[in-house]
Short mmCIF file of C-alpha atoms and ligand atoms in Angstrom, two decimals:
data_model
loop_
_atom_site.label_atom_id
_atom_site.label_comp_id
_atom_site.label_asym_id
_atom_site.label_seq_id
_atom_site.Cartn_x
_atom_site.Cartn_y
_atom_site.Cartn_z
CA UNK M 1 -119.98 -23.99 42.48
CA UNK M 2 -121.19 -26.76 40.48
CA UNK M 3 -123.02 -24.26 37.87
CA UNK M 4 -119.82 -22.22 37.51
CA UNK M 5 -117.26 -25.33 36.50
CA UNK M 6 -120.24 -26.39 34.27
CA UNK M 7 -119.84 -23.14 32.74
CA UNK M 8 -116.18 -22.54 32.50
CA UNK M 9 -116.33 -26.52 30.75
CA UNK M 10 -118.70 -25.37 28.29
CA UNK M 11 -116.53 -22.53 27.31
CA UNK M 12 -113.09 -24.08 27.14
CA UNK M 13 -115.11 -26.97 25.12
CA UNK M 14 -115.79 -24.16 23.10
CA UNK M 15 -112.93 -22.14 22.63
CA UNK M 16 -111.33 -21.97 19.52
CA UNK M 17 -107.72 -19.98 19.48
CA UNK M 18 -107.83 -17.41 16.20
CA UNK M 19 -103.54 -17.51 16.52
CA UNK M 20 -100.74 -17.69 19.06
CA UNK M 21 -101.49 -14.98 21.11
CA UNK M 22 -105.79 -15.71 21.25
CA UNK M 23 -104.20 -19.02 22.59
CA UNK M 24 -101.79 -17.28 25.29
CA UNK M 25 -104.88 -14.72 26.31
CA UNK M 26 -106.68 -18.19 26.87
CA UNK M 27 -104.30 -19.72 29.14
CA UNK M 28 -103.55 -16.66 30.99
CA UNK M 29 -107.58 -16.13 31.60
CA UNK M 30 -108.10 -19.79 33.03
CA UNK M 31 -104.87 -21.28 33.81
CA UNK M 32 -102.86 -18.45 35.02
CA UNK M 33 -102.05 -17.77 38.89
CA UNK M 34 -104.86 -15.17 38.88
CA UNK M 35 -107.40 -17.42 36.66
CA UNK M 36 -110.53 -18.46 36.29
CA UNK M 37 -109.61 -21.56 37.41
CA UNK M 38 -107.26 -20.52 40.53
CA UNK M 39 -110.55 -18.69 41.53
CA UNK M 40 -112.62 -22.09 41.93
CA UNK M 41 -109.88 -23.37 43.82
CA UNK M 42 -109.45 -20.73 45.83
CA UNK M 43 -113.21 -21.06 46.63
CA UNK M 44 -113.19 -24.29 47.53
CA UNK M 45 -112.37 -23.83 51.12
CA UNK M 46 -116.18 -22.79 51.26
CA UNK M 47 -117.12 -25.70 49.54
CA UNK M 48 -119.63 -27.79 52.59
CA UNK M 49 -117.38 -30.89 53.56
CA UNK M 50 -120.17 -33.90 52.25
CA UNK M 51 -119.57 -31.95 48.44
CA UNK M 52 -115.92 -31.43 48.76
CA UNK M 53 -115.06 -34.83 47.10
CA UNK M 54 -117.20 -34.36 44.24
CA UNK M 55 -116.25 -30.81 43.63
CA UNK M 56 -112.50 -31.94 44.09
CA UNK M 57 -112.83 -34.05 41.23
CA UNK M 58 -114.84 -31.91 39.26
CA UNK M 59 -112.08 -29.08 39.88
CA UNK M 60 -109.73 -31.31 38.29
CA UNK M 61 -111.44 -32.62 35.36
CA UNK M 62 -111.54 -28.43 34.49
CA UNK M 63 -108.35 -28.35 34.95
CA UNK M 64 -107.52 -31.29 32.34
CA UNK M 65 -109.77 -30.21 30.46
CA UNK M 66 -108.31 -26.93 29.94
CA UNK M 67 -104.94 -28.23 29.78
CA UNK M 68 -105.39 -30.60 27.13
CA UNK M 69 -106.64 -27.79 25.07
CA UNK M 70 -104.18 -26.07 25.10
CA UNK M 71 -101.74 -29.26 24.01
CA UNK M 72 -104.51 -29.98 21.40
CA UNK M 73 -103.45 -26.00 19.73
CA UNK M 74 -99.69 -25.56 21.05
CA UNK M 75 -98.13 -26.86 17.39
CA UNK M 76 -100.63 -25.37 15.43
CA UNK M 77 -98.92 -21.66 15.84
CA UNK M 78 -95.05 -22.41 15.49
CA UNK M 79 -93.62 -19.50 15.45
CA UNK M 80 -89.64 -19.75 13.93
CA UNK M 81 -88.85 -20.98 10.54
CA UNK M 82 -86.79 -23.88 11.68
CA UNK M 83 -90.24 -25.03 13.45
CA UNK M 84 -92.33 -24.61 10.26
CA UNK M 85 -90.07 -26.22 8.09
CA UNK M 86 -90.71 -29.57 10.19
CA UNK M 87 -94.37 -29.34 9.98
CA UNK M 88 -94.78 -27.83 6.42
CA UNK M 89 -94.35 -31.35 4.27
CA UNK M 90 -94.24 -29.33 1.16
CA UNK M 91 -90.68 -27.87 1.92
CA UNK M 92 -87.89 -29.51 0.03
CA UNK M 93 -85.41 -31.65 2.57
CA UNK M 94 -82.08 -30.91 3.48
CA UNK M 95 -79.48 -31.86 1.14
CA UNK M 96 -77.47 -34.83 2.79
CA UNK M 97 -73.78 -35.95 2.28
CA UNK M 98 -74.13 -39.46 1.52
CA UNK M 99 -70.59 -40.28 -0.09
CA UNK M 100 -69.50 -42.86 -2.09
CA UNK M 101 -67.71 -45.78 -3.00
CA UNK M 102 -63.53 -44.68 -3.88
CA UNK M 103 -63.47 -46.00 -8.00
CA UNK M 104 -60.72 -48.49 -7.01
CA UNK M 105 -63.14 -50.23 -4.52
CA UNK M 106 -65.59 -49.86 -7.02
CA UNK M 107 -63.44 -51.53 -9.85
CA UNK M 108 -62.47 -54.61 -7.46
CA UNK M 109 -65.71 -54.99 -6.45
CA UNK M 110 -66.29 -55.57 -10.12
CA UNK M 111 -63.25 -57.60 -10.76
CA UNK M 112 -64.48 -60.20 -7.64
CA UNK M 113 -68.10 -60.42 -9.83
CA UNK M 114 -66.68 -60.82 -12.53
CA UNK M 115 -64.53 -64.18 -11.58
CA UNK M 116 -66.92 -65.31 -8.79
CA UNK M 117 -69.60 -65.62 -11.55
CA UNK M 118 -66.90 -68.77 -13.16
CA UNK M 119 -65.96 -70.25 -10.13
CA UNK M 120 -63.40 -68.11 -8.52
CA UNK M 121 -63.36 -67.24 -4.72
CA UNK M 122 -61.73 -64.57 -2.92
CA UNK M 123 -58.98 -64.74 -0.66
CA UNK M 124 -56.44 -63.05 1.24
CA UNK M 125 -52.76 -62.28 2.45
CA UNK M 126 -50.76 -60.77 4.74
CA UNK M 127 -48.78 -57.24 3.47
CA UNK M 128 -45.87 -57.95 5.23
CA UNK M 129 -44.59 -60.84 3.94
CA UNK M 130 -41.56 -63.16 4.58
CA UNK M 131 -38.77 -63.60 2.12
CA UNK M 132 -40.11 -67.37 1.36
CA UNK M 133 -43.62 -65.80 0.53
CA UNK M 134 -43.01 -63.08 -1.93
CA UNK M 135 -39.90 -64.61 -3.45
CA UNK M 136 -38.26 -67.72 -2.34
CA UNK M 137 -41.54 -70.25 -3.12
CA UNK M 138 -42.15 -68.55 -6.28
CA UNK M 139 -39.05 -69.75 -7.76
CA UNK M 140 -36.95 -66.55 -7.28
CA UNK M 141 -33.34 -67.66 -6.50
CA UNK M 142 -31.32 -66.08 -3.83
CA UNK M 143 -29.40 -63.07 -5.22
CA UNK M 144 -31.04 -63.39 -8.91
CA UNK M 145 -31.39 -60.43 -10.68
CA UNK M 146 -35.01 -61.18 -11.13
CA UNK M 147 -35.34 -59.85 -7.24
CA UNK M 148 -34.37 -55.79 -9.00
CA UNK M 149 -37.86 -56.17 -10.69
CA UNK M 150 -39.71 -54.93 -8.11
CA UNK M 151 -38.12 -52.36 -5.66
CA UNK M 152 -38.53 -53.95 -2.10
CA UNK M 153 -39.58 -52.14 1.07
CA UNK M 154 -37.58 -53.92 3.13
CA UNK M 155 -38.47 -53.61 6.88
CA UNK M 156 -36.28 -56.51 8.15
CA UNK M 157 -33.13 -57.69 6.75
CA UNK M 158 -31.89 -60.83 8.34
CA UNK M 159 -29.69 -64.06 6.70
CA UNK M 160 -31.03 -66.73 9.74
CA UNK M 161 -34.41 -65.74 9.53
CA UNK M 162 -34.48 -64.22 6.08
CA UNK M 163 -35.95 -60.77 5.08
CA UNK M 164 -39.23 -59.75 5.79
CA UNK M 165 -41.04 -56.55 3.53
CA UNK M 166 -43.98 -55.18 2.18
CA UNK M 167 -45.11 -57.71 0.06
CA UNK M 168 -44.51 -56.22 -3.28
CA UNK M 169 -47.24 -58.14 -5.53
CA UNK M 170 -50.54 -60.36 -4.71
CA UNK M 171 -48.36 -63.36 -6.05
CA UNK M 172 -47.23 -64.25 -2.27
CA UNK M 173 -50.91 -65.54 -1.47
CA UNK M 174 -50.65 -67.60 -4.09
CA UNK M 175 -48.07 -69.65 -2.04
CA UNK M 176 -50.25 -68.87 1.14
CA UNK M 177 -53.34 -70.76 -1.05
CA UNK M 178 -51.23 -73.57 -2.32
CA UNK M 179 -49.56 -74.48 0.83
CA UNK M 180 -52.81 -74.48 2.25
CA UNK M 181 -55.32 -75.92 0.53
CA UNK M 182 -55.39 -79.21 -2.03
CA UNK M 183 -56.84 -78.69 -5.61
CA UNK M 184 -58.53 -78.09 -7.41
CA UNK M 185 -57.89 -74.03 -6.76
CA UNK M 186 -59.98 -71.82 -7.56
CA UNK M 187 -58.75 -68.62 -6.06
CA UNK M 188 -58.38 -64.34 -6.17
CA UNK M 189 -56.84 -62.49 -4.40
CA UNK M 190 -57.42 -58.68 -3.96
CA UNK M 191 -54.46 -56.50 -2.02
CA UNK M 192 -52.29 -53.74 -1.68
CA UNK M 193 -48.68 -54.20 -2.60
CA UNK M 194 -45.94 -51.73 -2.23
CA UNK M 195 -42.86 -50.47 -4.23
CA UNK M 196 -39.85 -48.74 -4.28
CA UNK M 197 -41.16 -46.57 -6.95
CA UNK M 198 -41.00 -42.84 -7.46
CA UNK M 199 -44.23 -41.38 -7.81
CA UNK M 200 -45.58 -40.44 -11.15
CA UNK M 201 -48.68 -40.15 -13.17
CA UNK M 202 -48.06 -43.67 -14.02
CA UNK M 203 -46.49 -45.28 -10.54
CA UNK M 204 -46.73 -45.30 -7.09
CA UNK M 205 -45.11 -46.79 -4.14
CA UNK M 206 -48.80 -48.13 -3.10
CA UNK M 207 -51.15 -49.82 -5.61
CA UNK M 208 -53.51 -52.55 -5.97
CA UNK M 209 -53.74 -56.00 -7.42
CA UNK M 210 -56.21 -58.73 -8.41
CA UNK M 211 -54.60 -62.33 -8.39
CA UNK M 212 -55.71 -65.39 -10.06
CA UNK M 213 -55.08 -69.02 -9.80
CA UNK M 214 -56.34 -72.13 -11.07
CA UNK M 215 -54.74 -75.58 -10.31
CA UNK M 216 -56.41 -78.92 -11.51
CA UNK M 217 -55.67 -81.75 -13.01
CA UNK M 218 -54.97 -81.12 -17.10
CA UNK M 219 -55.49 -76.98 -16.60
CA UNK M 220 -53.83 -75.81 -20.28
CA UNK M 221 -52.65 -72.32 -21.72
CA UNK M 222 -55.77 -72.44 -23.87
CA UNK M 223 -57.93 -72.15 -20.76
CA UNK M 224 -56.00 -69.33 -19.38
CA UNK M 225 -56.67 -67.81 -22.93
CA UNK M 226 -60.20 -68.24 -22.37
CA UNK M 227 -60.88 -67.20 -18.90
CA UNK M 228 -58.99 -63.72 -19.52
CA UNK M 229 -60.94 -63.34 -22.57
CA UNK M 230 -64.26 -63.91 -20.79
CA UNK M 231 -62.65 -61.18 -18.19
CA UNK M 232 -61.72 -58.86 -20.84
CA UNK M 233 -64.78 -59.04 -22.64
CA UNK M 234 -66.79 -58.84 -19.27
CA UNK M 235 -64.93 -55.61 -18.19
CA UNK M 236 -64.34 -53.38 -21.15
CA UNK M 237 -67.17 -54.81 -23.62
CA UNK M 238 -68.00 -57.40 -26.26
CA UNK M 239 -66.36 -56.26 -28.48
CA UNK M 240 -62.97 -55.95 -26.64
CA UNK M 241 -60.32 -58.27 -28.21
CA UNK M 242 -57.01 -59.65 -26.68
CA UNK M 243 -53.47 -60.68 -27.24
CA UNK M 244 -50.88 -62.43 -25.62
CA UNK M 245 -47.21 -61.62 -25.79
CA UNK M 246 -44.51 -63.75 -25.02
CA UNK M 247 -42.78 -62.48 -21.18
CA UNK M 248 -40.70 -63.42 -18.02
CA UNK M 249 -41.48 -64.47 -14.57
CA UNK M 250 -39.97 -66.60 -12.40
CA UNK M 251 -43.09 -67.93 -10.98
CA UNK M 252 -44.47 -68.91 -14.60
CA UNK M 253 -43.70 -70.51 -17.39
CA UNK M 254 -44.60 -70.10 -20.15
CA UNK M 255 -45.26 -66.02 -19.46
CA UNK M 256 -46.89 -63.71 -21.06
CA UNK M 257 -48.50 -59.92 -20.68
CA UNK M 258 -51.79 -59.39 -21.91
CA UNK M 259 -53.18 -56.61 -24.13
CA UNK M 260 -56.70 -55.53 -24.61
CA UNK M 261 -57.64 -53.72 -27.66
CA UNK M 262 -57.75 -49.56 -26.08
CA UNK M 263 -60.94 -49.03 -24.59
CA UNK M 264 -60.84 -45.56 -25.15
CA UNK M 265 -60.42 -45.64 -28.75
CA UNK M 266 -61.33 -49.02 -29.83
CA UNK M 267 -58.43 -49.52 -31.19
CA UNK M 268 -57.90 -46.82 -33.68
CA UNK M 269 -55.30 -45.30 -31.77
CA UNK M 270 -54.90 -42.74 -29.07
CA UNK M 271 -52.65 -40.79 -26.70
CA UNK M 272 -53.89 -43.74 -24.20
CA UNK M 273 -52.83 -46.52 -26.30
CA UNK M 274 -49.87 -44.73 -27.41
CA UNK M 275 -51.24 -44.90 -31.15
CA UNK M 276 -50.62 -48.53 -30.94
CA UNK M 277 -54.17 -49.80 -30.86
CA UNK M 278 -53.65 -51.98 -27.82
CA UNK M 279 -52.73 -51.53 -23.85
CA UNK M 280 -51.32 -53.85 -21.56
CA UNK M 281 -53.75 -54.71 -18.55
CA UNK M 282 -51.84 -57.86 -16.82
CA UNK M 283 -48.82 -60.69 -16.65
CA UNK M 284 -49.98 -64.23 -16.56
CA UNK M 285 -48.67 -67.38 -17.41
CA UNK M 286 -48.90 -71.45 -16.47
CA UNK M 287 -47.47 -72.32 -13.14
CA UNK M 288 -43.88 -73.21 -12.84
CA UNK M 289 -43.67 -76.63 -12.16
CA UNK M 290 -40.73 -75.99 -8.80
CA UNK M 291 -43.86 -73.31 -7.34
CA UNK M 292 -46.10 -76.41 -7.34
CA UNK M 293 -43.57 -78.38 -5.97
CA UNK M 294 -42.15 -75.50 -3.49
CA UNK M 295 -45.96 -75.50 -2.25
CA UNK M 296 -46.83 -79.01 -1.54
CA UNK M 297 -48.87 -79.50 -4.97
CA UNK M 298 -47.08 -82.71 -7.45
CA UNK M 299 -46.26 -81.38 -10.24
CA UNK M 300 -46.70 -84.25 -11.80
CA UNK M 301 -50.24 -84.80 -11.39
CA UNK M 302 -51.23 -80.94 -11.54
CA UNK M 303 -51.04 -78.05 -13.87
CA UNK M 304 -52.24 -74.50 -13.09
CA UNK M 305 -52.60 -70.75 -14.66
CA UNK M 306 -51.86 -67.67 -12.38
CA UNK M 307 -52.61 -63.83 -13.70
CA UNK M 308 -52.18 -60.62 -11.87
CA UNK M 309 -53.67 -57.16 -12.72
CA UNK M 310 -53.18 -53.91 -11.30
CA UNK M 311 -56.78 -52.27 -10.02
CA UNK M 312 -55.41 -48.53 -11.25
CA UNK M 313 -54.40 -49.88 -14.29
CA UNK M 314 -58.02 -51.39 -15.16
CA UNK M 315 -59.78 -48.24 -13.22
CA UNK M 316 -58.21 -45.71 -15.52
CA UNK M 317 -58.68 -47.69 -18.73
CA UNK M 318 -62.34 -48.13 -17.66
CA UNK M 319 -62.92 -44.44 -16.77
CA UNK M 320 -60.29 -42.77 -18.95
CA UNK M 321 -58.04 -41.37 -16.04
CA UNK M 322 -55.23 -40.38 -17.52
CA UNK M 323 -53.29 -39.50 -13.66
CA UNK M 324 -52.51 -42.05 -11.15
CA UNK M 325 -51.79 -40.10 -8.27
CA UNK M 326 -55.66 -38.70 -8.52
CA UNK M 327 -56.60 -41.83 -6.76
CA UNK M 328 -54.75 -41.01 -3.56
CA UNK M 329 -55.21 -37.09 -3.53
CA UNK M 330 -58.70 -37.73 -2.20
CA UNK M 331 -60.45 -34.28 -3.59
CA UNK M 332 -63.84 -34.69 -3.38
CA UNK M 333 -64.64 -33.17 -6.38
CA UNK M 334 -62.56 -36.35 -8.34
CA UNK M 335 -64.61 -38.86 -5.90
CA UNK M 336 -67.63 -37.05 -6.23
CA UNK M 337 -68.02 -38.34 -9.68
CA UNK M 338 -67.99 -41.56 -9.10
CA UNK M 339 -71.37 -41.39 -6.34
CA UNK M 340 -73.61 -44.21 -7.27
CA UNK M 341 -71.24 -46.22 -8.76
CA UNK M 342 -71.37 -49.61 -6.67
N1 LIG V 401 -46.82 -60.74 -9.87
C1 LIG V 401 -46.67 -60.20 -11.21
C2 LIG V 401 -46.43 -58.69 -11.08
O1 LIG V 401 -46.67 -58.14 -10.06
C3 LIG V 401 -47.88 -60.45 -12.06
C4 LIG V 401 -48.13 -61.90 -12.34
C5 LIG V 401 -48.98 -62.63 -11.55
C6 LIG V 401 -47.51 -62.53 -13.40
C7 LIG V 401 -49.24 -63.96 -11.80
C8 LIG V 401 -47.75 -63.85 -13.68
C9 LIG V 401 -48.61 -64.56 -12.89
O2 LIG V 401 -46.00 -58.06 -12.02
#
């Protein structure tokens, strides 16, 4: 007995499979129910009882043995293509879906560098906003016509507790900043806003701002000038150049839009520009001295700058999109080109 599992060792030490099926034939021939190795075990009823222990083990160290082998081989013979593909390392890997970053994250991602890098932090609002928030505190009186400017979603109309809407610009956390916090302010604020608006190629009900405030002590037009400059210059180039024209808002005063000399065509002209050379990117102006006040700040002792720029606005001047609604219709194959972008 000993001599035979000595020899049936030897030969499974031995055996090398020549493919799949050499390996099978080998398992059949000493694992299988009518195997080699059954055999021994089927002998071993004859085995004298003082040798049975140290046949018994020897029976199943054969039986390892033999097993193991075939776990050493089993991989070496995959058969389907889906198997060889993940043991064959010079196959090329699946193409994977990563997606990517929609352009107007992408853009206020880069409007948040480009003001955290002077000082600015980020903050934020609520969308539905109280009557106080989006128009009261920022100096718009009650039935003024400056209230038509922007199209309201209203969502509560109510003369005790005044209306409450969709806030329809980033200037409400303003208010939410200055009630809340002492200057100096440093402060943007990134958000949707919402308006009445008809949908165009040039409007929509639901778009994006950037806010920006500054309050200090002896805070000046010229450093409003400045710090959109450094923005402008920052976002569309070097060699971008700005003007200010004279505007209204309630909230501000003096006000004024700001133009950037047209990124798309330097400022040659273009149907971008409107063959004027220049395009308008935001509204700005030095805080009105009754906001201050309206907010807890003394006017008296502090002077501040606000600015607000739509994202859209910026993204399609920075990646010549001449269609607004593209940034809602979520096609892939607009998105798509904007993978990598950060
Ligand atoms: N809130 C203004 C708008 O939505 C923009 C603005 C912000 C103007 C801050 C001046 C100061 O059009």
């Amino acid at each position: 007995m000993k001599e035979k599992i000595a020899l049936l060792n030897a030969e499974i030490l031995s055996f090398l499979p020549k493919n799949q099926e050499h390996l099978e034939q080998f398992r059949i021939q000493f694992l299988g129910k009518k195997g080699k190795i059954q055999d021994l075990f089927a002998d071993f009823k004859n085995v004298a009882p003082e040798f049975r222990k140290e046949i018994g083990v020897l029976l199943n160290d054969l039986k390892n043995n033999t097993q193991q082998k075939l776990d050493e081989f089993k991989d070496s013979f995959l058969s389907s293509t889906e198997e060889r593909k993940a043991s064959d390392l010079s196959m090329s890997a699946d193409f994977l879906e990563l997606g990517a970053r929609h352009p107007l994250s992408v853009m206020r991602n880069e409007i948040i560098s480009i003001f955290s890098r002077i000082g600015f932090v980020v903050s934020e609002g609520p969308e539905i906003e109280d009557d106080w928030h989006n128009f009261s505190a920022l100096n718009f009186p009650p039935e003024h016509p400056a209230r038509d400017m922007q199209d309201t979603f209203f969502i509560e109309k109510s003369l005790e507790t005044g209306d409450i809407a969709l806030r329809t610009h980033t200037s409400s956390v303003q208010v939410r900043m200055m009630e809340n916090s002492k200057p100096p302010i440093r402060a943007i604020f990134p958000g949707r806003v919402f308006r009445n608006e008809a949908i165009s190629a040039r409007a929509h009900c639901i778009f994006h701002q950037v806010e920006g405030l500054y309050i200090d002590k002896n805070v000046s037009f010229a450093d409003l000038k400045q710090t959109l400059l450094y923005f402008a210059k920052e976002m569309f180039g070097e060699s971008t150049r700005i003007r200010l024209r004279p505007s209204y808002f309630p909230f501000t005063e003096p006000s004024a839009e700001m133009d950037i000399s047209c990124s798309i065509c330097g400022g040659k002209g273009c149907n971008i520009c409107k063959h004027t050379g220049w395009v308008e990117i935001l509204g700005c102006g030095m805080v009105d001295p009754n906001v201050l006040d309206n907010c807890g700040i003394d006017s008296n002792l502090y002077t501040g700058f606000a600015f607000g720029m739509g994202i859209e606005r910026i993204t399609m001047l920075r990646y010549g999109i001449k269609d607004l609604r593209l940034f809602f219709e979520n096609d892939v194959r607009f998105l798509k080109q904007f993978e990598g972008a950060i």
